[in-house]
Amino acid sequence: RKSIFLLMRTNIYLTGNLKFCLLILNQPFNKGHFHCLWSRAALRACADGGANHLYHITEGSQESFLPDYISGDFDSIQPEVMEYYKAKGCELIETMDQDLTDFTKCLQILQKKIEKKGLQVDVIVTLGGLGGRFDQTMASVETLFHATNITPSPVIVIQECSLIYLLQSGKHKLRVDTGLEGSWCGLIPIGNPCESVTTTGLRWNLTNQVLKFGTLVSTSNTYDNSGIVTIETDKPLLWTMAIK
Amino acid sequence: MPPARREPEVLPSDSEPAFQQRSFSLSLEQRQWLETPPGSVCSAVLLICTFCQVDSAAALRACADGGANHLYHITEGSQESFLPDYISGDFDSIQPEVMEYYKAKGCELIETMDQDLTDFTKCLQILQKKIEKKGLQVDVIVTLGGLGGRFDQTMASVETLFHATNITPSPVIVIQECSLIYLLQSGKHKLRVDTGLEGSWCGLIPIGNPCESVTTTGLRWNLTNQVLKFGTLVSTSNTYDNSGIVTIETDKPLLWTMAIKR
């Protein structure tokens, strides 16, 4: 597999070909992340109440920050926010499926639009989804499990200083030398035990290690100086890291 | 060998005087971000949703490393009235002046260097030893903090709940802001959810392993011999029916999570 930039240095983005889409969920998010990501995204969407946060964080200049679409069952979006974006011509897509989260449904729509426009997308960045209600954080992780059946693009979730990314079984190579990495990282066997995990590039590496809640979970890990982390896993495994 | 695990008891009804005497309330408005597992004596369990004033009803109070920083700052002006029984950890998070203060006030400082276990886990181990030494009857261990901020730390808190069953027979719950989590072992459980401190949402999260068969009553969306598994089905944004009681039967450990009012 090709190595993945989970984080993108601004100058890489200015000169390079890294293309991504931005998805905003219904949780407060960091202005710093937002401005850096919004301007470079190929497509921008809000999942239901994510539109509220977008509206408030862009107060005074909402017109310059219009999402391509807002999707969801619209039980979280504030009426005045909905009216505003509707009047500005943003597409509003109602999705009533109660078995899927707003995030999952938003991702399904995003993939359709990516295909329709023939976009090449290297990563889908999701803002919000890791803070606040614990059940919602878990719902975000659940969506990452479904994402592999929805889109071939990697999906990452960012909130405040945390990033999560679900590694499918197999070998992975992550570049961690963009300067945007914080100090900590971890490998979380959420959903299922992993019988054999092997890593390089970490301060505390694993060799054919079992990762399992109740046995061993890798948290408060960090990096060696190589700038590259490789992870081989037999089952889906959640990678988490600090971002500045 | 830890004492045999007790099944959590059902909360007695409010009309029972025994419960009235031993109920206690936590002022959640104070937003205590402590990573502290104080032992607390109460008549029944968990999800009682009436919590204690840290300064009053808790039988034991402890800080795990940097939890002492939060305690120190949140009790500014009257730290002397809020002294923990002990502070444990590898002391890489606690601020020097905070450590000096509590040391000078006679709080026990216990350094725990085991790098394979989190500060939370080690603090819990020490707590259980003290509970046994003092011969305390403890019905629940309340942990404040542990669910916000760094994602890896949230997961470390969940990991500690898995280890807790081998450390203490007392149920351990973790609370932060509006969220509470509690790990249900395989078997049947009965939770009272009518204390008035419940928020609207709840969920069942198969966090470490799939559950092949989960059956519930008392929820808005109940399950009957249902598989819960990441990638298949996870119960989030659930809520309650009007019965005031939730029962859960699970074949594997399953994480219960719920909203609590502030």
Short mmCIF file of C-alpha atoms in Angstrom, two decimals:
data_model
loop_
_atom_site.label_atom_id
_atom_site.label_comp_id
_atom_site.label_asym_id
_atom_site.label_seq_id
_atom_site.Cartn_x
_atom_site.Cartn_y
_atom_site.Cartn_z
CA ARG A 1 0.00 0.00 0.00
CA LYS A 2 1.13 3.54 -0.58
CA SER A 3 2.14 5.52 2.43
CA ILE A 4 -0.53 7.80 3.73
CA PHE A 5 -0.25 11.37 4.81
CA LEU A 6 -2.86 11.64 7.47
CA LEU A 7 -1.77 15.16 8.12
CA MET A 8 -0.96 17.62 5.45
CA ARG A 9 1.54 20.38 5.63
CA THR A 10 0.19 23.50 4.06
CA ASN A 11 2.99 23.75 1.55
CA ILE A 12 2.45 20.20 0.43
CA TYR A 13 -1.11 21.09 -0.27
CA LEU A 14 -0.30 24.26 -2.14
CA THR A 15 2.08 22.55 -4.48
CA GLY A 16 1.01 18.97 -4.35
CA ASN A 17 -1.80 16.82 -5.51
CA LEU A 18 -3.31 15.79 -2.21
CA LYS A 19 -7.04 16.15 -2.57
CA PHE A 20 -9.52 15.78 0.21
CA CYS A 21 -13.12 16.33 1.18
CA LEU A 22 -14.33 17.90 4.40
CA LEU A 23 -17.22 16.64 6.46
CA ILE A 24 -18.45 18.58 9.48
CA LEU A 25 -20.24 16.80 12.31
CA ASN A 26 -22.43 18.08 15.10
CA GLN A 27 -19.76 18.90 17.64
CA PRO A 28 -17.71 21.98 18.43
CA PHE A 29 -14.52 22.06 16.44
CA ASN A 30 -11.30 23.93 16.42
CA LYS A 31 -11.09 27.15 14.40
CA GLY A 32 -7.48 26.45 13.56
CA HIS A 33 -8.24 23.12 11.96
CA PHE A 34 -11.28 24.52 10.26
CA HIS A 35 -9.72 27.40 8.35
CA CYS A 36 -6.76 25.37 7.27
CA LEU A 37 -8.99 22.62 5.91
CA TRP A 38 -11.94 24.53 4.51
CA SER A 39 -10.08 26.47 1.86
CA ARG A 40 -8.39 23.39 0.39
CA ALA A 41 -11.27 20.95 0.38
CA ALA A 42 -12.64 19.73 -2.94
CA LEU A 43 -16.07 19.14 -1.42
CA ARG A 44 -17.51 20.35 1.86
CA ALA A 45 -20.51 18.93 3.69
CA CYS A 46 -22.29 19.19 7.00
CA ALA A 47 -24.06 16.36 8.80
CA ASP A 48 -27.21 17.86 10.33
CA GLY A 49 -26.20 19.93 13.38
CA GLY A 50 -22.70 20.29 11.96
CA ALA A 51 -24.25 23.17 10.05
CA ASN A 52 -24.92 24.96 13.34
CA HIS A 53 -21.25 24.88 14.23
CA LEU A 54 -20.24 26.01 10.77
CA TYR A 55 -22.71 28.88 10.93
CA HIS A 56 -21.49 30.08 14.31
CA ILE A 57 -17.80 29.66 13.70
CA THR A 58 -18.04 31.73 10.49
CA GLU A 59 -20.14 34.44 12.08
CA GLY A 60 -19.99 37.64 10.10
CA SER A 61 -18.85 35.92 6.91
CA GLN A 62 -21.06 32.86 6.55
CA GLU A 63 -21.48 33.69 2.88
CA SER A 64 -17.85 32.83 2.23
CA PHE A 65 -18.22 29.43 3.86
CA LEU A 66 -21.14 27.71 2.18
CA PRO A 67 -21.17 23.92 2.26
CA ASP A 68 -21.89 21.98 -0.92
CA TYR A 69 -24.64 20.15 0.94
CA ILE A 70 -26.16 19.52 4.34
CA SER A 71 -27.60 16.09 5.00
CA GLY A 72 -29.32 14.36 7.89
CA ASP A 73 -32.72 13.91 9.45
CA PHE A 74 -32.58 17.58 10.42
CA ASP A 75 -33.48 17.08 14.04
CA SER A 76 -30.36 18.93 15.19
CA ILE A 77 -29.95 21.77 12.72
CA GLN A 78 -31.38 25.06 14.00
CA PRO A 79 -34.26 26.41 11.89
CA GLU A 80 -32.58 29.78 11.21
CA VAL A 81 -29.37 28.03 10.16
CA MET A 82 -31.28 25.76 7.82
CA GLU A 83 -33.13 28.72 6.33
CA TYR A 84 -29.91 30.63 5.81
CA TYR A 85 -28.10 27.92 3.90
CA LYS A 86 -31.22 27.03 1.95
CA ALA A 87 -31.60 30.64 0.86
CA LYS A 88 -27.97 30.69 -0.20
CA GLY A 89 -28.53 27.75 -2.50
CA CYS A 90 -26.89 24.97 -0.48
CA GLU A 91 -28.31 21.56 -1.23
CA LEU A 92 -30.31 20.10 1.65
CA ILE A 93 -30.64 16.33 1.58
CA GLU A 94 -32.96 14.69 4.05
CA THR A 95 -31.98 11.16 5.07
CA MET A 96 -34.49 9.34 7.19
CA ASP A 97 -32.80 5.97 7.76
CA GLN A 98 -32.84 5.50 11.50
CA ASP A 99 -30.41 2.63 11.56
CA LEU A 100 -27.55 4.73 10.25
CA THR A 101 -25.96 7.76 11.85
CA ASP A 102 -25.96 11.18 10.21
CA PHE A 103 -22.22 10.73 9.69
CA THR A 104 -22.66 7.45 7.83
CA LYS A 105 -25.40 8.84 5.63
CA CYS A 106 -23.40 11.98 4.89
CA LEU A 107 -20.49 9.83 3.81
CA GLN A 108 -22.70 7.82 1.45
CA ILE A 109 -23.88 11.00 -0.22
CA LEU A 110 -20.32 12.32 -0.38
CA GLN A 111 -19.11 9.23 -2.20
CA LYS A 112 -21.91 9.53 -4.76
CA LYS A 113 -20.93 13.12 -5.45
CA ILE A 114 -17.24 12.23 -5.66
CA GLU A 115 -18.08 9.62 -8.29
CA LYS A 116 -20.48 11.92 -10.12
CA LYS A 117 -17.88 14.67 -10.38
CA GLY A 118 -15.11 12.21 -11.15
CA LEU A 119 -12.98 13.60 -8.34
CA GLN A 120 -9.80 11.99 -7.19
CA VAL A 121 -9.92 12.04 -3.41
CA ASP A 122 -6.99 10.96 -1.26
CA VAL A 123 -8.59 11.33 2.12
CA ILE A 124 -11.91 12.35 3.67
CA VAL A 125 -11.42 14.56 6.70
CA THR A 126 -14.18 14.66 9.31
CA LEU A 127 -14.27 17.49 11.83
CA GLY A 128 -15.92 16.77 15.14
CA GLY A 129 -17.19 13.41 16.32
CA LEU A 130 -14.81 12.67 19.17
CA GLY A 131 -15.95 14.93 21.95
CA GLY A 132 -19.00 15.46 24.06
CA ARG A 133 -21.38 12.54 24.32
CA PHE A 134 -19.60 9.23 24.72
CA ASP A 135 -22.20 7.38 22.65
CA GLN A 136 -21.63 9.80 19.77
CA THR A 137 -17.90 9.21 19.89
CA MET A 138 -18.61 5.50 19.62
CA ALA A 139 -21.03 6.18 16.76
CA SER A 140 -18.20 7.93 14.92
CA VAL A 141 -16.02 4.87 15.32
CA GLU A 142 -18.89 2.69 14.09
CA THR A 143 -19.11 4.83 10.96
CA LEU A 144 -15.41 4.21 10.29
CA PHE A 145 -16.18 0.49 10.25
CA HIS A 146 -18.92 1.05 7.68
CA ALA A 147 -16.82 3.49 5.69
CA THR A 148 -14.82 0.74 4.04
CA ASN A 149 -18.01 -0.39 2.31
CA ILE A 150 -18.97 3.16 1.37
CA THR A 151 -15.81 4.70 -0.04
CA PRO A 152 -12.32 3.59 -1.09
CA SER A 153 -10.88 6.82 0.34
CA PRO A 154 -9.40 6.74 3.83
CA VAL A 155 -11.64 8.49 6.32
CA ILE A 156 -10.11 10.26 9.30
CA VAL A 157 -11.86 11.96 12.21
CA ILE A 158 -10.34 14.95 13.97
CA GLN A 159 -11.44 16.85 17.02
CA GLU A 160 -9.35 19.16 19.16
CA CYS A 161 -6.03 17.41 19.60
CA SER A 162 -7.14 13.90 18.60
CA LEU A 163 -7.25 12.06 15.29
CA ILE A 164 -8.56 8.56 14.65
CA TYR A 165 -8.24 6.33 11.60
CA LEU A 166 -9.33 2.72 11.21
CA LEU A 167 -6.64 0.44 9.80
CA GLN A 168 -7.97 -2.53 7.88
CA SER A 169 -6.17 -5.86 8.21
CA GLY A 170 -2.88 -5.82 6.36
CA LYS A 171 0.19 -3.58 6.26
CA HIS A 172 0.13 0.17 6.63
CA LYS A 173 2.70 2.90 6.40
CA LEU A 174 2.01 6.28 7.97
CA ARG A 175 4.12 9.38 7.48
CA VAL A 176 4.40 11.15 10.81
CA ASP A 177 6.96 13.83 9.98
CA THR A 178 4.78 16.65 8.70
CA GLY A 179 5.33 18.73 11.81
CA LEU A 180 1.65 18.62 12.67
CA GLU A 181 1.91 15.54 14.84
CA GLY A 182 1.61 15.89 18.58
CA SER A 183 3.52 13.62 20.92
CA TRP A 184 1.14 10.76 21.72
CA CYS A 185 -0.33 7.98 19.65
CA GLY A 186 -2.05 4.66 20.22
CA LEU A 187 -3.45 1.48 18.77
CA ILE A 188 -6.91 0.56 19.98
CA PRO A 189 -8.47 -2.86 19.26
CA ILE A 190 -11.95 -1.43 19.24
CA GLY A 191 -14.62 -3.89 18.27
CA ASN A 192 -12.50 -7.00 18.15
CA PRO A 193 -9.26 -8.39 19.56
CA CYS A 194 -6.27 -8.43 17.23
CA GLU A 195 -4.26 -11.61 17.43
CA SER A 196 -1.12 -10.31 15.83
CA VAL A 197 0.07 -6.73 15.56
CA THR A 198 3.59 -5.71 14.53
CA THR A 199 4.86 -2.15 14.36
CA THR A 200 7.95 -0.10 13.62
CA GLY A 201 8.57 3.57 14.24
CA LEU A 202 6.99 3.72 17.67
CA ARG A 203 8.68 4.27 21.00
CA TRP A 204 7.12 1.01 22.23
CA ASN A 205 6.84 -1.27 19.23
CA LEU A 206 4.85 -4.48 19.04
CA THR A 207 5.93 -7.80 17.54
CA ASN A 208 3.14 -10.27 16.76
CA GLN A 209 1.43 -8.89 19.81
CA VAL A 210 -2.12 -9.54 20.90
CA LEU A 211 -4.07 -6.30 21.35
CA LYS A 212 -7.28 -6.77 23.25
CA PHE A 213 -9.32 -4.87 25.84
CA GLY A 214 -8.58 -6.51 29.14
CA THR A 215 -5.17 -7.71 27.96
CA LEU A 216 -3.25 -4.92 26.25
CA VAL A 217 -4.19 -1.67 24.55
CA SER A 218 -1.49 0.67 23.29
CA THR A 219 -2.06 4.17 24.66
CA SER A 220 0.35 7.00 25.51
CA ASN A 221 2.74 5.63 22.91
CA THR A 222 4.99 7.94 20.91
CA TYR A 223 7.46 7.93 18.02
CA ASP A 224 11.07 7.13 17.41
CA ASN A 225 12.93 9.48 15.12
CA SER A 226 12.35 7.73 11.82
CA GLY A 227 9.33 9.78 10.78
CA ILE A 228 7.53 6.69 9.56
CA VAL A 229 5.29 4.26 11.40
CA THR A 230 4.44 0.86 9.96
CA ILE A 231 1.66 -1.27 11.35
CA GLU A 232 0.71 -4.78 10.36
CA THR A 233 -2.51 -6.16 11.80
CA ASP A 234 -4.63 -9.24 11.27
CA LYS A 235 -7.89 -7.47 12.14
CA PRO A 236 -9.25 -3.92 11.97
CA LEU A 237 -7.34 -1.75 14.41
CA LEU A 238 -7.94 1.88 15.31
CA TRP A 239 -4.96 4.20 15.01
CA THR A 240 -5.13 7.36 17.13
CA MET A 241 -2.69 10.23 17.39
CA ALA A 242 -2.25 13.73 18.66
CA ILE A 243 -2.38 16.59 16.21
CA LYS A 244 -1.26 20.11 16.89
CA MET B 1 -6.75 -13.33 44.88
CA PRO B 2 -9.39 -10.59 44.83
CA PRO B 3 -12.64 -11.16 46.71
CA ALA B 4 -15.43 -12.81 44.76
CA ARG B 5 -17.29 -10.42 42.55
CA ARG B 6 -20.65 -9.25 43.78
CA GLU B 7 -23.49 -8.70 41.40
CA PRO B 8 -24.63 -5.11 41.52
CA GLU B 9 -27.75 -4.74 43.60
CA VAL B 10 -30.94 -3.18 42.53
CA LEU B 11 -31.48 0.25 43.92
CA PRO B 12 -34.01 0.12 46.73
CA SER B 13 -37.03 2.31 46.24
CA ASP B 14 -37.04 5.79 47.65
CA SER B 15 -39.55 4.84 50.27
CA GLU B 16 -37.07 2.60 52.04
CA PRO B 17 -35.61 4.50 54.95
CA ALA B 18 -32.29 2.74 54.63
CA PHE B 19 -31.81 4.23 51.22
CA GLN B 20 -32.88 7.68 52.37
CA GLN B 21 -30.26 7.67 55.06
CA ARG B 22 -27.52 6.72 52.77
CA SER B 23 -28.34 8.63 49.62
CA PHE B 24 -25.98 11.35 48.72
CA SER B 25 -25.67 13.95 46.03
CA LEU B 26 -22.86 15.18 43.88
CA SER B 27 -22.86 18.73 42.73
CA LEU B 28 -22.05 18.15 39.15
CA GLU B 29 -22.21 21.85 38.43
CA GLN B 30 -18.76 22.07 39.86
CA ARG B 31 -17.59 20.15 36.80
CA GLN B 32 -14.95 18.28 38.60
CA TRP B 33 -12.49 17.02 36.09
CA LEU B 34 -10.69 14.88 38.55
CA GLU B 35 -9.23 11.58 37.67
CA THR B 36 -10.13 10.34 41.10
CA PRO B 37 -11.67 7.13 42.15
CA PRO B 38 -12.95 7.80 45.63
CA GLY B 39 -14.56 4.87 47.30
CA SER B 40 -18.01 5.76 48.42
CA VAL B 41 -20.44 4.04 50.63
CA CYS B 42 -23.96 3.80 49.46
CA SER B 43 -26.75 1.37 49.81
CA ALA B 44 -26.86 0.21 46.26
CA VAL B 45 -25.29 0.59 43.10
CA LEU B 46 -24.28 2.40 40.22
CA LEU B 47 -26.61 4.26 38.09
CA ILE B 48 -28.14 5.38 41.23
CA CYS B 49 -27.37 8.68 39.73
CA THR B 50 -27.23 10.44 42.97
CA PHE B 51 -23.64 11.18 43.72
CA CYS B 52 -21.73 12.55 46.56
CA GLN B 53 -20.24 15.79 47.52
CA VAL B 54 -16.63 14.83 47.33
CA ASP B 55 -16.12 16.46 50.66
CA SER B 56 -18.84 14.65 52.44
CA ALA B 57 -19.92 11.11 51.84
CA ALA B 58 -16.95 9.55 50.13
CA ALA B 59 -15.22 7.02 52.32
CA LEU B 60 -11.93 7.37 50.51
CA ARG B 61 -10.66 9.94 48.09
CA ALA B 62 -7.71 9.62 45.79
CA CYS B 63 -6.05 11.33 42.88
CA ALA B 64 -4.27 9.62 40.04
CA ASP B 65 -1.21 11.75 39.26
CA GLY B 66 -2.37 14.91 37.43
CA GLY B 67 -5.82 14.51 38.93
CA ALA B 68 -4.26 16.30 41.89
CA ASN B 69 -3.71 19.38 39.72
CA HIS B 70 -7.41 19.61 38.96
CA LEU B 71 -8.33 19.04 42.60
CA TYR B 72 -5.92 21.75 43.69
CA HIS B 73 -7.25 24.30 41.21
CA ILE B 74 -10.90 23.58 41.62
CA THR B 75 -10.64 23.94 45.39
CA GLU B 76 -8.66 27.16 45.18
CA GLY B 77 -8.88 29.12 48.39
CA SER B 78 -9.84 26.12 50.48
CA GLN B 79 -7.53 23.31 49.40
CA GLU B 80 -7.05 22.43 53.04
CA SER B 81 -10.64 21.26 53.26
CA PHE B 82 -10.23 18.95 50.30
CA LEU B 83 -7.26 16.79 50.99
CA PRO B 84 -7.12 13.42 49.23
CA ASP B 85 -6.25 10.33 51.22
CA TYR B 86 -3.52 9.60 48.71
CA ILE B 87 -2.09 10.58 45.36
CA SER B 88 -0.59 7.84 43.26
CA GLY B 89 1.08 7.62 39.86
CA ASP B 90 4.43 8.02 38.21
CA PHE B 91 4.19 11.74 38.96
CA ASP B 92 4.96 12.90 35.45
CA SER B 93 1.78 14.97 35.29
CA ILE B 94 1.40 16.43 38.78
CA GLN B 95 2.74 19.97 39.10
CA PRO B 96 5.63 20.36 41.54
CA GLU B 97 3.90 23.00 43.65
CA VAL B 98 0.77 20.88 43.88
CA MET B 99 2.80 17.86 44.95
CA GLU B 100 4.62 19.93 47.56
CA TYR B 101 1.38 21.30 48.93
CA TYR B 102 -0.30 17.96 49.48
CA LYS B 103 2.90 16.43 50.77
CA ALA B 104 3.22 19.20 53.34
CA LYS B 105 -0.38 18.64 54.37
CA GLY B 106 0.30 15.01 55.11
CA CYS B 107 -1.33 13.36 52.10
CA GLU B 108 0.18 10.03 51.23
CA LEU B 109 2.14 10.06 47.98
CA ILE B 110 2.55 6.66 46.38
CA GLU B 111 4.83 6.36 43.40
CA THR B 112 3.90 3.59 40.97
CA MET B 113 6.41 2.98 38.24
CA ASP B 114 4.76 0.13 36.29
CA GLN B 115 4.72 1.37 32.73
CA ASP B 116 2.34 -1.29 31.48
CA LEU B 117 -0.54 -0.05 33.59
CA THR B 118 -2.24 3.34 33.49
CA ASP B 119 -2.30 5.70 36.45
CA PHE B 120 -6.01 4.93 36.77
CA THR B 121 -5.45 1.18 37.01
CA LYS B 122 -2.68 1.54 39.55
CA CYS B 123 -4.72 3.97 41.62
CA LEU B 124 -7.56 1.47 41.67
CA GLN B 125 -5.23 -1.29 42.87
CA ILE B 126 -4.07 0.87 45.75
CA LEU B 127 -7.65 1.86 46.55
CA GLN B 128 -8.73 -1.75 46.83
CA LYS B 129 -5.87 -2.51 49.20
CA LYS B 130 -6.89 0.37 51.43
CA ILE B 131 -10.54 -0.66 51.30
CA GLU B 132 -9.57 -4.13 52.49
CA LYS B 133 -7.18 -2.82 55.12
CA LYS B 134 -9.82 -0.54 56.56
CA GLY B 135 -12.50 -3.19 56.26
CA LEU B 136 -14.77 -0.79 54.39
CA GLN B 137 -17.94 -1.84 52.70
CA VAL B 138 -17.93 -0.13 49.36
CA ASP B 139 -20.77 -0.34 46.92
CA VAL B 140 -19.42 1.69 44.06
CA ILE B 141 -16.24 3.40 42.99
CA VAL B 142 -16.87 6.68 41.23
CA THR B 143 -14.23 7.99 38.88
CA LEU B 144 -14.36 11.61 37.82
CA GLY B 145 -12.72 12.45 34.54
CA GLY B 146 -11.28 10.04 32.03
CA LEU B 147 -13.66 10.47 29.12
CA GLY B 148 -12.63 13.74 27.56
CA GLY B 149 -9.62 15.27 25.90
CA ARG B 150 -7.16 12.82 24.44
CA PHE B 151 -8.83 9.94 22.62
CA ASP B 152 -6.14 7.48 23.71
CA GLN B 153 -6.76 8.39 27.35
CA THR B 154 -10.48 7.80 26.96
CA MET B 155 -9.65 4.35 25.63
CA ALA B 156 -7.21 3.81 28.50
CA SER B 157 -10.08 4.50 30.92
CA VAL B 158 -12.16 1.84 29.21
CA GLU B 159 -9.22 -0.55 29.39
CA THR B 160 -9.01 0.02 33.13
CA LEU B 161 -12.67 -0.94 33.47
CA PHE B 162 -11.80 -4.30 31.89
CA HIS B 163 -9.02 -4.79 34.41
CA ALA B 164 -11.15 -3.54 37.29
CA THR B 165 -13.01 -6.84 37.56
CA ASN B 166 -9.75 -8.47 38.64
CA ILE B 167 -8.86 -5.66 40.99
CA THR B 168 -12.02 -4.98 42.98
CA PRO B 169 -15.45 -6.54 43.48
CA SER B 170 -16.99 -3.06 43.61
CA PRO B 171 -18.56 -1.68 40.44
CA VAL B 172 -16.46 1.07 38.92
CA ILE B 173 -18.12 3.86 36.98
CA VAL B 174 -16.49 6.69 35.08
CA ILE B 175 -18.14 10.09 34.73
CA GLN B 176 -17.16 13.16 32.78
CA GLU B 177 -19.37 16.07 31.81
CA CYS B 178 -22.64 14.55 30.68
CA SER B 179 -21.39 11.01 30.06
CA LEU B 180 -21.18 7.95 32.28
CA ILE B 181 -19.75 4.56 31.37
CA TYR B 182 -19.94 1.23 33.13
CA LEU B 183 -18.74 -2.18 31.93
CA LEU B 184 -21.37 -4.90 32.20
CA GLN B 185 -19.95 -8.38 32.64
CA SER B 186 -21.63 -11.30 30.92
CA GLY B 187 -24.92 -12.16 32.59
CA LYS B 188 -28.05 -10.30 33.60
CA HIS B 189 -28.16 -6.76 34.87
CA LYS B 190 -30.87 -4.50 36.19
CA LEU B 191 -30.40 -0.76 36.24
CA ARG B 192 -32.67 1.80 37.87
CA VAL B 193 -32.96 4.81 35.60
CA ASP B 194 -35.65 6.83 37.36
CA THR B 195 -33.66 8.88 39.85
CA GLY B 196 -34.21 12.07 37.90
CA LEU B 197 -30.52 12.54 37.18
CA GLU B 198 -30.56 10.58 33.96
CA GLY B 199 -30.23 12.50 30.73
CA SER B 200 -32.04 11.38 27.64
CA TRP B 201 -29.56 9.22 25.76
CA CYS B 202 -27.99 5.88 26.47
CA GLY B 203 -26.15 3.19 24.56
CA LEU B 204 -24.63 -0.26 24.53
CA ILE B 205 -21.14 -0.47 23.08
CA PRO B 206 -19.43 -3.80 22.24
CA ILE B 207 -16.14 -2.09 22.65
CA GLY B 208 -13.61 -4.89 23.09
CA ASN B 209 -15.37 -7.81 21.53
CA PRO B 210 -18.53 -8.64 19.60
CA CYS B 211 -21.49 -9.78 21.68
CA GLU B 212 -23.39 -12.64 20.11
CA SER B 213 -26.55 -12.26 22.09
CA VAL B 214 -27.87 -9.17 23.85
CA THR B 215 -31.41 -8.82 25.16
CA THR B 216 -32.83 -5.72 26.79
CA THR B 217 -35.98 -4.30 28.28
CA GLY B 218 -36.74 -0.74 29.27
CA LEU B 219 -35.15 0.92 26.28
CA ARG B 220 -36.86 2.79 23.49
CA TRP B 221 -35.19 0.43 21.01
CA ASN B 222 -34.82 -2.91 22.74
CA LEU B 223 -32.73 -5.83 21.58
CA THR B 224 -33.69 -9.50 21.50
CA ASN B 225 -30.82 -11.98 21.20
CA GLN B 226 -29.17 -9.36 19.06
CA VAL B 227 -25.60 -9.33 17.84
CA LEU B 228 -23.79 -6.15 18.83
CA LYS B 229 -20.60 -5.66 16.93
CA PHE B 230 -18.66 -2.77 15.43
CA GLY B 231 -19.35 -2.83 11.72
CA THR B 232 -22.70 -4.53 12.25
CA LEU B 233 -24.71 -2.83 14.98
CA VAL B 234 -23.85 -0.59 17.92
CA SER B 235 -26.61 0.89 20.07
CA THR B 236 -26.17 4.65 20.33
CA SER B 237 -28.68 7.50 20.74
CA ASN B 238 -30.99 5.04 22.47
CA THR B 239 -33.32 6.19 25.22
CA TYR B 240 -35.79 4.86 27.78
CA ASP B 241 -39.37 3.74 27.87
CA ASN B 242 -41.36 4.82 30.87
CA SER B 243 -40.74 1.83 33.12
CA GLY B 244 -37.83 3.36 34.98
CA ILE B 245 -35.88 0.11 34.82
CA VAL B 246 -33.52 -1.21 32.20
CA THR B 247 -32.51 -4.87 32.07
CA ILE B 248 -29.64 -6.10 29.96
CA GLU B 249 -28.56 -9.65 29.37
CA THR B 250 -25.30 -10.15 27.52
CA ASP B 251 -23.07 -13.08 26.70
CA LYS B 252 -19.87 -11.01 26.71
CA PRO B 253 -18.62 -7.83 28.38
CA LEU B 254 -20.62 -4.89 27.11
CA LEU B 255 -20.14 -1.21 27.86
CA TRP B 256 -23.20 0.66 29.11
CA THR B 257 -23.15 4.40 28.56
CA MET B 258 -25.69 7.01 29.51
CA ALA B 259 -26.29 10.71 29.85
CA ILE B 260 -26.26 12.23 33.30
CA LYS B 261 -27.56 15.66 34.08
CA ARG B 262 -25.16 18.28 35.25
#
